[in-house]
Short mmCIF file of C-alpha atoms in Angstrom, two decimals:
data_model
loop_
_atom_site.label_atom_id
_atom_site.label_comp_id
_atom_site.label_asym_id
_atom_site.label_seq_id
_atom_site.Cartn_x
_atom_site.Cartn_y
_atom_site.Cartn_z
CA MET A 1 49.76 272.27 164.05
CA GLN A 2 52.15 270.56 161.69
CA TYR A 3 55.85 270.06 162.31
CA ARG A 4 58.21 269.31 159.46
CA GLY A 5 61.72 268.00 159.83
CA ILE A 6 64.01 268.20 156.82
CA GLY A 7 62.81 264.98 155.34
CA GLN A 8 59.45 264.38 156.96
CA TRP A 9 56.11 265.70 158.08
CA GLN A 10 54.86 264.94 161.53
CA GLN A 11 51.34 265.64 162.69
CA ILE A 12 51.41 268.39 165.39
CA SER A 13 47.89 271.15 161.80
CA ILE A 14 48.21 272.32 158.33
CA TRP A 15 51.12 273.11 156.04
CA ARG A 16 49.87 274.89 152.96
CA TYR A 17 49.92 278.28 154.66
CA ARG A 18 52.56 280.70 155.70
CA ARG A 19 51.33 284.25 156.36
CA ALA A 20 49.66 285.31 159.58
CA THR A 21 48.38 288.66 160.79
CA ALA A 22 48.56 287.74 164.47
CA ALA A 23 51.63 286.88 166.51
CA ASN A 24 50.81 283.31 167.50
CA CYS A 25 52.77 281.63 164.77
CA ILE A 26 56.01 279.71 164.90
CA VAL A 27 58.04 279.26 161.74
CA CYS A 28 60.82 276.69 161.81
CA GLU A 29 63.58 276.69 159.22
CA ARG A 30 64.17 272.97 158.77
CA HIS A 31 61.03 272.58 160.94
CA TRP A 32 58.10 274.54 159.56
CA LEU A 33 55.78 274.75 162.54
CA PHE A 34 52.53 276.67 162.56
CA CYS A 35 50.80 277.26 165.90
CA ARG A 36 47.30 278.56 165.40
CA THR A 37 44.83 279.89 167.92
CA ALA A 38 41.39 281.35 167.32
CA ARG A 39 42.93 284.80 166.99
CA VAL A 40 45.19 283.88 164.08
CA THR A 41 44.39 284.51 160.43
CA ILE A 42 46.49 282.54 157.96
CA LYS A 43 46.46 283.29 154.26
CA SER A 44 46.85 280.58 151.65
CA CYS A 45 50.10 280.53 149.77
CA SER A 46 50.00 278.08 146.88
CA ASN A 47 53.75 278.07 146.25
CA LEU A 48 54.72 276.96 149.75
CA LYS A 49 56.60 273.68 149.51
CA PRO A 50 55.81 271.19 152.27
CA GLN A 51 59.45 270.14 152.29
CA THR A 52 62.39 271.88 150.78
CA SER A 53 64.48 270.14 148.16
CA ASN A 54 67.64 271.26 149.95
CA LEU A 55 69.02 270.76 153.41
CA LYS A 56 69.09 274.47 154.03
CA PRO A 57 66.04 275.65 152.12
CA GLN A 58 66.65 278.15 149.41
CA THR A 59 65.50 279.04 145.95
CA SER A 60 67.37 277.61 143.03
CA ASN A 61 68.40 281.05 141.69
CA LEU A 62 70.05 281.95 145.01
CA LYS A 63 68.37 285.40 145.00
CA SER A 64 66.61 284.61 148.27
CA VAL A 65 67.13 281.93 150.85
CA PHE A 66 64.12 279.64 151.12
CA GLY A 67 62.60 280.02 154.58
CA LEU A 68 65.09 282.62 155.78
CA SER A 69 64.39 285.53 153.45
CA PRO A 70 62.02 288.50 153.89
CA GLU A 71 59.46 287.06 151.48
CA TRP A 72 58.98 284.16 153.91
CA LEU A 73 59.20 286.01 157.20
CA LEU A 74 57.72 289.48 156.64
CA HIS A 75 54.10 290.54 156.09
CA ASP A 76 53.38 294.18 155.35
CA GLY A 77 56.96 294.88 156.41
CA GLN A 78 56.60 293.25 159.82
CA VAL A 79 58.08 290.00 161.10
CA PHE A 80 54.96 287.86 161.54
CA PRO A 81 56.25 284.71 163.33
CA SER A 82 56.48 284.72 167.08
CA VAL A 83 59.42 282.37 166.92
CA ILE A 84 61.63 281.26 164.03
CA VAL A 85 63.04 277.89 164.97
CA LEU A 86 66.43 276.95 163.53
CA SER A 87 68.38 273.75 163.83
CA HIS A 88 71.90 275.19 163.81
CA ASN A 89 73.77 278.34 164.68
CA GLU A 90 74.99 278.69 161.10
CA GLN A 91 71.38 279.24 160.05
CA LEU A 92 71.18 282.10 162.53
CA GLU A 93 74.12 283.74 160.80
CA ARG A 94 72.49 283.32 157.41
CA LEU A 95 69.24 284.73 158.81
CA ARG A 96 71.20 287.73 160.05
CA VAL A 97 72.36 288.36 156.48
CA SER A 98 69.11 287.61 154.64
CA CYS A 99 66.55 289.09 157.03
CA PRO A 100 68.13 290.99 159.97
CA ALA A 101 64.74 292.10 161.32
CA ALA A 102 63.84 288.49 162.07
CA VAL A 103 66.90 287.67 164.18
CA PRO A 104 65.30 288.66 167.53
CA LYS A 105 62.59 286.06 166.88
CA ALA A 106 65.04 283.25 166.14
CA LEU A 107 65.52 280.21 168.35
CA VAL A 108 68.16 277.54 167.71
CA ALA A 109 66.31 274.42 168.87
CA GLY A 110 68.13 271.59 167.14
CA ASP A 111 66.64 268.91 164.93
CA ILE A 112 64.15 266.40 166.30
CA CYS A 113 64.27 264.27 163.16
CA PHE A 114 68.04 263.90 163.37
CA ASP A 115 67.79 263.21 167.10
CA ARG A 116 65.38 260.34 166.40
CA LEU A 117 67.62 258.92 163.70
CA ARG A 118 70.60 258.93 166.04
CA ALA A 119 68.61 257.49 168.93
CA SER A 120 67.45 254.63 166.70
CA THR A 121 70.87 253.48 165.50
CA PRO A 122 71.10 250.66 168.11
CA LEU A 123 68.00 249.19 166.43
CA ARG A 124 69.75 248.90 163.07
CA PRO A 125 70.12 245.08 163.38
CA SER A 126 66.42 244.84 164.27
CA TYR A 127 65.38 246.96 161.31
CA ARG A 128 67.49 244.87 158.96
CA ARG A 129 66.10 241.67 160.43
CA ARG A 130 62.52 242.86 159.94
CA TYR A 131 63.34 243.81 156.36
CA GLY A 132 64.43 240.20 155.84
CA LEU A 133 68.01 241.07 154.92
CA GLY A 134 70.32 238.08 154.97
CA ASP A 135 73.99 237.84 155.79
CA GLY A 136 75.99 239.81 153.28
CA GLN A 137 72.96 241.49 151.68
CA ARG A 138 73.25 245.20 151.01
CA LEU A 139 70.36 247.59 151.55
CA ILE A 140 70.47 250.56 149.19
CA VAL A 141 68.19 253.53 149.76
CA VAL A 142 67.56 255.61 146.65
CA SER A 143 66.40 259.07 147.65
CA THR A 144 65.01 261.76 145.39
CA THR A 145 63.84 265.27 146.06
CA TRP A 146 61.55 267.03 143.57
CA GLY A 147 62.18 269.22 140.55
CA GLU A 148 64.13 268.95 137.32
CA ASP A 149 67.50 268.90 139.10
CA SER A 150 66.54 265.98 141.35
CA LEU A 151 67.59 262.35 140.95
CA LEU A 152 64.33 261.41 139.20
CA GLY A 153 64.25 264.73 137.38
CA THR A 154 67.60 264.01 135.73
CA ASP A 155 66.97 260.28 135.14
CA SER A 156 63.45 259.03 135.81
CA ASP A 157 64.49 255.44 135.04
CA LEU A 158 67.47 255.32 137.38
CA PRO A 159 65.86 253.10 140.08
CA ARG A 160 64.97 250.44 137.49
CA LYS A 161 68.41 250.64 135.86
CA LEU A 162 70.06 250.30 139.24
CA ALA A 163 68.00 247.25 140.19
CA ALA A 164 68.58 245.61 136.80
CA ALA A 165 72.34 245.91 137.24
CA LEU A 166 72.53 244.27 140.68
CA PRO A 167 72.06 240.61 141.73
CA VAL A 168 68.80 240.43 143.69
CA ASP A 169 70.16 238.00 146.28
CA GLU A 170 72.96 240.40 147.18
CA TYR A 171 71.14 243.75 147.08
CA ARG A 172 67.78 245.10 148.14
CA ILE A 173 66.66 248.55 147.01
CA VAL A 174 64.09 250.93 148.46
CA LEU A 175 63.03 254.23 146.91
CA ALA A 176 62.15 257.24 149.05
CA LEU A 177 60.19 259.94 147.24
CA HIS A 178 59.82 263.57 148.21
CA PRO A 179 56.14 264.08 149.13
CA ASN A 180 55.79 266.85 146.55
CA ILE A 181 56.15 264.25 143.79
CA ARG A 182 52.96 262.41 144.72
CA SER A 183 51.24 265.68 145.57
CA LEU A 184 51.85 266.96 142.05
CA HIS A 185 51.38 263.82 139.97
CA SER A 186 49.00 261.77 142.21
CA ARG A 187 49.74 258.45 143.84
CA TRP A 188 48.30 256.52 140.89
CA GLN A 189 50.39 258.33 138.30
CA VAL A 190 53.58 257.96 140.31
CA ALA A 191 52.90 254.24 140.68
CA GLU A 192 52.54 254.01 136.90
CA TYR A 193 55.77 255.93 136.34
CA LEU A 194 57.62 253.59 138.69
CA ALA A 195 55.96 250.33 137.62
CA GLY A 196 59.13 249.11 135.92
CA ALA A 197 61.21 249.80 139.03
CA ALA A 198 58.67 247.99 141.19
CA ARG A 199 58.75 244.96 138.86
CA ALA A 200 62.53 245.01 139.20
CA GLY A 201 62.13 244.58 142.94
CA VAL A 202 62.49 248.19 144.08
CA ASP A 203 60.36 248.74 147.17
CA VAL A 204 58.77 252.17 146.67
CA LEU A 205 58.16 253.41 150.20
CA ASP A 206 54.49 254.18 150.62
CA SER A 207 54.71 256.56 153.56
CA VAL A 208 56.86 259.66 153.74
CA ARG A 209 57.89 258.48 157.20
CA ASP A 210 59.27 255.10 156.14
CA TRP A 211 62.53 256.51 154.81
CA ARG A 212 63.88 257.12 158.30
CA THR A 213 63.99 253.46 159.30
CA ALA A 214 65.37 252.53 155.89
CA VAL A 215 68.22 255.04 156.21
CA VAL A 216 69.23 253.73 159.63
CA ALA A 217 69.28 250.19 158.17
CA ALA A 218 71.02 251.15 154.93
CA ASP A 219 74.47 250.20 153.70
CA LEU A 220 74.40 253.01 151.13
CA VAL A 221 72.22 255.95 150.16
CA ILE A 222 72.10 257.03 146.52
CA GLY A 223 70.60 260.49 146.38
CA ASP A 224 70.75 264.11 145.31
CA HIS A 225 70.63 267.50 147.03
CA GLY A 226 67.67 266.49 149.19
CA SER A 227 67.49 266.11 152.93
CA ILE A 228 67.81 262.33 153.11
CA SER A 229 71.26 262.39 151.52
CA PHE A 230 72.42 264.89 154.11
CA TYR A 231 70.94 262.98 157.03
CA ALA A 232 72.62 259.78 155.82
CA ALA A 233 76.01 261.44 155.50
CA ALA A 234 75.64 263.04 158.93
CA LEU A 235 74.84 259.60 160.40
CA GLY A 236 78.01 258.13 158.91
CA ILE A 237 76.30 256.17 156.13
CA PRO A 238 78.04 256.07 152.72
CA VAL A 239 76.44 258.32 150.11
CA LEU A 240 76.65 258.31 146.32
CA LEU A 241 75.19 261.28 144.48
CA ALA A 242 73.27 260.51 141.29
CA ALA A 243 72.52 264.22 140.93
CA ALA A 244 74.58 267.05 142.41
CA PRO A 245 73.22 270.38 141.15
CA ILE A 246 75.52 272.77 142.97
CA HIS A 247 73.86 275.64 141.09
CA ALA A 248 70.53 274.85 142.76
CA VAL A 249 71.66 275.34 146.37
CA ASP A 250 73.09 278.08 148.52
CA PRO A 251 76.87 277.68 148.08
CA THR A 252 77.38 278.45 151.79
CA SER A 253 74.91 275.81 152.98
CA PRO A 254 75.73 272.39 154.47
CA VAL A 255 74.07 270.66 151.52
CA ALA A 256 76.49 272.45 149.19
CA LEU A 257 79.29 270.98 151.29
CA LEU A 258 77.74 267.55 150.80
CA LEU A 259 77.57 268.02 147.03
CA ARG A 260 81.25 268.94 146.99
CA THR A 261 82.30 266.07 149.26
CA ALA A 262 80.34 262.94 148.36
CA PRO A 263 81.35 260.76 145.38
CA LYS A 264 79.21 260.77 142.26
CA LEU A 265 77.43 257.81 140.64
CA ASP A 266 77.74 257.18 136.91
CA ILE A 267 74.84 254.85 136.10
CA ALA A 268 76.25 254.24 132.61
CA THR A 269 79.37 252.45 133.88
CA ASN A 270 79.93 249.52 136.27
CA THR A 271 77.28 250.30 138.87
CA ARG A 272 78.08 247.44 141.20
CA GLN A 273 81.77 248.31 141.27
CA GLN A 274 80.97 251.93 142.15
CA ILE A 275 78.63 250.86 144.94
CA GLU A 276 81.10 248.45 146.51
CA HIS A 277 83.91 251.00 146.25
CA ALA A 278 81.76 253.67 147.90
CA ILE A 279 80.97 251.35 150.80
CA ALA A 280 84.49 249.97 151.22
CA SER A 281 86.26 253.34 150.94
CA HIS A 282 83.83 255.33 153.07
CA ASN A 283 85.66 257.29 155.74
CA PRO A 284 83.25 258.94 158.23
CA PRO A 285 85.85 261.45 159.54
CA GLU A 286 85.84 263.03 156.07
CA TYR A 287 82.24 264.04 156.79
CA ALA A 288 82.84 265.30 160.33
CA ASP A 289 82.48 268.98 159.39
CA LEU A 290 79.25 268.20 157.57
CA ALA A 291 77.84 266.11 160.45
CA ALA A 292 78.56 268.95 162.86
CA LEU A 293 76.19 271.15 160.84
CA ALA A 294 73.17 268.86 161.37
CA THR A 295 72.25 270.34 164.74
CA SER A 296 73.67 272.71 167.32
CA ARG A 297 71.69 271.05 170.09
CA PRO A 298 72.03 267.31 169.66
CA GLY A 299 69.45 265.45 171.69
CA ASP A 300 67.78 268.63 172.99
CA GLY A 301 65.40 269.34 170.10
CA ALA A 302 62.27 267.92 171.73
CA ALA A 303 62.68 269.80 175.01
CA THR A 304 63.60 273.11 173.42
CA LEU A 305 60.88 273.02 170.79
CA ARG A 306 58.15 271.93 173.21
CA ALA A 307 59.04 274.73 175.60
CA ALA A 308 58.81 277.23 172.74
CA VAL A 309 55.41 275.91 171.63
CA TYR A 310 53.86 276.06 175.08
CA ARG A 311 55.38 279.45 175.76
CA THR A 312 53.94 280.80 172.53
CA LEU A 313 50.52 279.33 173.28
CA ARG A 314 50.71 280.77 176.81
CA LEU A 315 50.06 277.35 178.29
CA PRO A 316 51.85 275.59 181.14
CA GLU A 317 54.33 273.04 179.94
CA PRO A 318 53.81 269.43 181.12
CA SER A 319 55.95 268.45 184.08
CA GLU A 320 57.27 265.22 182.56
CA PRO A 321 60.40 265.50 180.40
CA ALA A 322 60.04 265.99 176.67
CA GLU A 323 61.43 262.82 175.14
CA ILE A 324 61.96 261.63 171.62
CA SER A 325 60.93 258.16 170.53
CA THR A 326 62.87 255.65 168.49
CA LEU A 327 61.69 254.78 165.00
CA PRO A 328 59.20 251.90 164.61
CA LEU A 329 60.14 248.62 162.99
CA PRO A 330 59.42 248.32 159.26
CA ALA A 331 55.85 247.25 158.52
CA HIS A 332 56.84 244.35 156.27
CA PRO A 333 59.88 242.54 154.81
CA LEU A 334 61.32 243.54 151.44
CA THR A 335 60.24 241.10 148.77
CA GLY A 336 62.14 241.53 145.51
CA PRO A 337 61.01 240.81 141.92
CA ASN A 338 58.67 238.03 140.81
CA ALA A 339 60.57 237.27 137.59
CA HIS A 340 64.30 236.66 137.32
CA VAL A 341 67.00 236.30 134.74
CA VAL A 342 68.98 233.42 136.22
CA HIS A 343 72.58 232.57 135.48
CA VAL A 344 73.73 229.05 136.45
CA ASP A 345 77.27 227.75 136.59
CA ILE A 346 77.41 223.98 137.03
CA ASP A 347 80.42 223.08 139.14
CA ALA A 348 82.01 219.69 139.70
CA ASP A 349 80.75 217.22 142.31
CA ARG A 350 77.04 218.02 141.97
CA ALA A 351 77.37 221.68 142.88
CA ALA A 352 76.11 224.84 141.19
CA THR A 353 76.43 228.60 141.56
CA ILE A 354 73.41 230.78 140.85
CA THR A 355 73.16 234.52 140.22
CA ARG A 356 69.73 236.10 139.78
CA PHE A 357 68.82 239.47 138.29
CA PRO A 358 65.41 241.10 137.81
CA ALA A 359 63.75 240.19 134.52
CA GLU A 360 63.59 243.92 133.81
CA ARG A 361 67.27 243.53 132.96
CA LEU A 362 66.08 242.19 129.60
CA HIS A 363 64.81 245.70 128.80
CA THR A 364 68.24 247.25 129.28
CA GLY A 365 71.41 247.03 127.26
CA LEU A 366 73.11 244.92 129.93
CA SER A 367 74.59 241.63 128.81
CA ASN A 368 73.21 238.40 130.26
CA GLY A 369 75.78 235.99 128.86
CA TRP A 370 75.57 232.28 128.24
CA GLY A 371 73.73 229.97 130.60
CA THR A 372 70.85 232.27 131.54
CA HIS A 373 67.14 231.64 131.48
CA LEU A 374 63.91 233.26 132.63
CA SER A 375 62.32 232.09 135.87
CA VAL A 376 58.84 233.46 136.59
CA GLU A 377 56.62 233.20 139.65
CA VAL A 378 52.86 232.90 139.21
CA SER A 379 52.44 236.15 141.16
CA GLU A 380 54.11 238.04 138.29
CA THR A 381 51.41 239.96 136.44
CA ARG A 382 53.35 240.88 133.31
CA ALA A 383 52.09 238.56 130.57
CA GLN A 384 55.30 238.96 128.56
CA TRP A 385 57.30 237.29 131.31
CA LEU A 386 54.73 234.52 131.81
CA TYR A 387 54.64 233.50 128.16
CA SER A 388 58.43 233.73 127.87
CA ALA A 389 59.15 231.71 131.02
CA ASP A 390 61.58 228.80 130.86
CA VAL A 391 60.75 227.91 134.46
CA LEU A 392 57.46 228.53 136.28
CA ILE A 393 57.33 228.75 140.08
CA GLY A 394 54.00 228.22 141.82
CA GLU A 395 52.57 228.63 145.29
CA ALA A 396 51.59 226.07 147.90
CA GLY A 397 48.34 224.23 147.40
CA ALA A 398 46.66 220.90 146.94
CA ASN A 399 47.55 218.45 144.16
CA THR A 400 50.85 220.00 143.11
CA GLU A 401 51.47 217.25 140.55
CA ARG A 402 48.28 218.16 138.71
CA TRP A 403 49.12 221.87 138.87
CA ILE A 404 52.49 221.19 137.21
CA ALA A 405 50.92 219.18 134.38
CA GLU A 406 48.16 221.69 133.67
CA SER A 407 50.47 224.71 133.88
CA LEU A 408 52.96 223.25 131.43
CA ALA A 409 50.12 222.31 129.09
CA GLY A 410 49.06 225.97 129.04
CA LEU A 411 52.58 227.26 128.45
CA PRO A 412 54.13 225.31 125.56
CA GLY A 413 57.42 227.23 125.75
CA CYS A 414 57.97 226.53 129.44
CA ALA A 415 60.25 223.57 130.20
CA LEU A 416 59.84 223.07 133.97
CA ALA A 417 57.38 223.94 136.70
CA THR A 418 57.83 223.72 140.45
CA ALA A 419 55.71 224.43 143.51
CA PRO A 420 55.53 223.46 147.19
CA THR A 421 53.22 220.74 148.43
CA LEU A 422 51.08 221.01 151.52
CA TYR A 423 53.75 219.04 153.40
CA GLY A 424 56.63 221.48 152.99
CA ASP A 425 58.64 219.79 150.24
CA TRP A 426 58.56 220.83 146.57
CA LEU A 427 57.85 219.03 143.33
CA VAL A 428 59.73 219.77 140.10
CA GLY A 429 58.35 218.42 136.86
CA ASP A 430 58.51 218.45 133.10
CA ARG A 431 55.91 216.77 130.93
CA THR A 432 57.06 213.22 131.71
CA SER A 433 58.97 213.12 135.03
CA LEU A 434 58.63 214.43 138.57
CA LEU A 435 61.20 215.08 141.32
CA ARG A 436 60.73 215.74 145.02
CA VAL A 437 63.01 218.43 146.48
CA THR A 438 63.78 218.84 150.17
CA ALA A 439 65.73 221.90 151.28
CA SER A 440 65.46 225.20 153.11
CA ASP A 441 63.94 228.22 151.42
CA PRO A 442 64.81 229.58 148.86
CA ALA A 443 66.87 226.58 147.71
CA HIS A 444 63.78 224.83 146.27
CA ARG A 445 63.25 227.53 143.69
CA LEU A 446 66.97 227.72 143.02
CA PHE A 447 67.23 224.01 142.28
CA VAL A 448 64.69 224.20 139.46
CA SER A 449 67.09 226.58 137.69
CA VAL A 450 69.89 224.05 138.16
CA ALA A 451 67.62 221.37 136.72
CA TYR A 452 66.76 223.55 133.73
CA GLN A 453 70.41 224.22 132.96
CA LEU A 454 71.25 220.49 133.10
CA ILE A 455 68.30 219.61 130.86
CA CYS A 456 69.64 222.12 128.33
CA GLN A 457 72.90 220.17 128.47
CA GLY A 458 71.12 216.93 127.61
CA ARG A 459 70.44 215.49 131.07
CA THR A 460 67.05 214.12 132.17
CA LEU A 461 65.25 214.80 135.43
CA GLY A 462 65.74 211.20 136.48
CA GLU A 463 69.52 211.70 136.43
CA LEU A 464 69.39 214.54 138.96
CA THR A 465 68.44 212.61 142.09
CA GLY A 466 70.74 212.74 145.11
CA LYS A 467 72.31 215.59 147.07
CA TRP A 468 73.22 218.93 145.53
CA GLU A 469 75.09 221.94 146.86
CA ILE A 470 73.86 225.30 145.59
CA HIS A 471 75.78 228.53 146.12
CA CYS A 472 73.86 231.81 145.87
CA ALA A 473 75.29 235.13 147.04
CA THR A 474 76.96 234.39 150.39
CA ASN A 475 74.76 231.36 151.12
CA THR A 476 75.27 227.66 150.51
CA PHE A 477 72.29 225.31 150.45
CA VAL A 478 72.18 221.52 150.54
CA VAL A 479 69.34 220.07 148.49
CA THR A 480 68.09 216.49 148.55
CA VAL A 481 66.36 215.29 145.37
CA THR A 482 64.36 212.06 145.00
CA ASP A 483 62.22 210.57 142.23
CA ALA A 484 58.51 211.36 142.66
CA THR A 485 57.18 210.01 139.38
#
């Protein structure tokens, strides 16, 4: 069978069905669970959504409550599920109003997904470490449900705009998509739609399950009326709403309370200021009433639900306790963009301050100011960035000096090229001179931007030898530069 938490699908059989003529079927509001035996006939229902767009599922016209109304629970006038599993007592009261005949079949079993999120909170530092987040870096989770009222439905370019507005060394962004989006448009098409966001460094989560770890690790969730926004708020994580369609949800539902409580994001104004204010001013007690609506049986969801499943299947329940598991570590670190708009401020005493933005910023109306240039890594596939590069950054390999010379010969508009040698240091070169740079990562690639800025001011590479101090985000790097010509 297949179990669905608010924001996820977990493998327990199949989800595109809802009507059964036999009694061996469990329907979970917030956890759609179908138990099938050989005696069960299940009819296809093409409009069944594998995950509701709202915390408490309902239709957008409010005429019937999604998952709790007769059209979902009755077949030929009879209640067809053996058990209707709810996460909270308030859902039982709404079931009593929307479909009184189904109340005797209801079971308030809590929320396994929320239980796992809470159980995993001590691993937050481990999740952030695996993501590669540095001191002072913010992790922002952008969450979108499906439909025209969703975050992407109201502004399909919002993830790219958000990334373009934020310094990449201070913020990392991941995007969690409702599974219906890929189901409708295909994985390929969605990847094409979000190509600009991906180039801007937005990590588009590949698996529907990956959002859970990201939320636990997050400093902020930017979302809509979907489940992830609610889970984040209930966990005490700051939430900004980029879409808040109060007309699309049951006004008595917990998600409606979230839409009325959480601050709203205006992507057209100072995005960074709004983000920092939302984080700094977040007051978890303001969300206490909302958090209390996440589950009526905190920590007991696994035991209660397993007992119901085995009882329905008429099988003996295992003797060992039903336990939830913590969330796995992220599969890989977050990487960021391969092309940057770099702003350099040269300070006194051989010091510089660097701020980097995604190159996609050039496709927005955001100002870049004086002292910026384009730094492009060879892994960047967009030809426009390659041919416009002021600085080219290569990968480790043999004969770095030759690579620099040949790369600059092929890119007449590029002023400097840099790449690591096989020995761990880096070489920086123009068409006549070569420097050797010794520092910790990523200071090597930052120094080439300092060198470019100084060349634009009339300096030569040979004048840049010695020690440099580079400030980037909350980090300070000491760089040693020697002549390698």
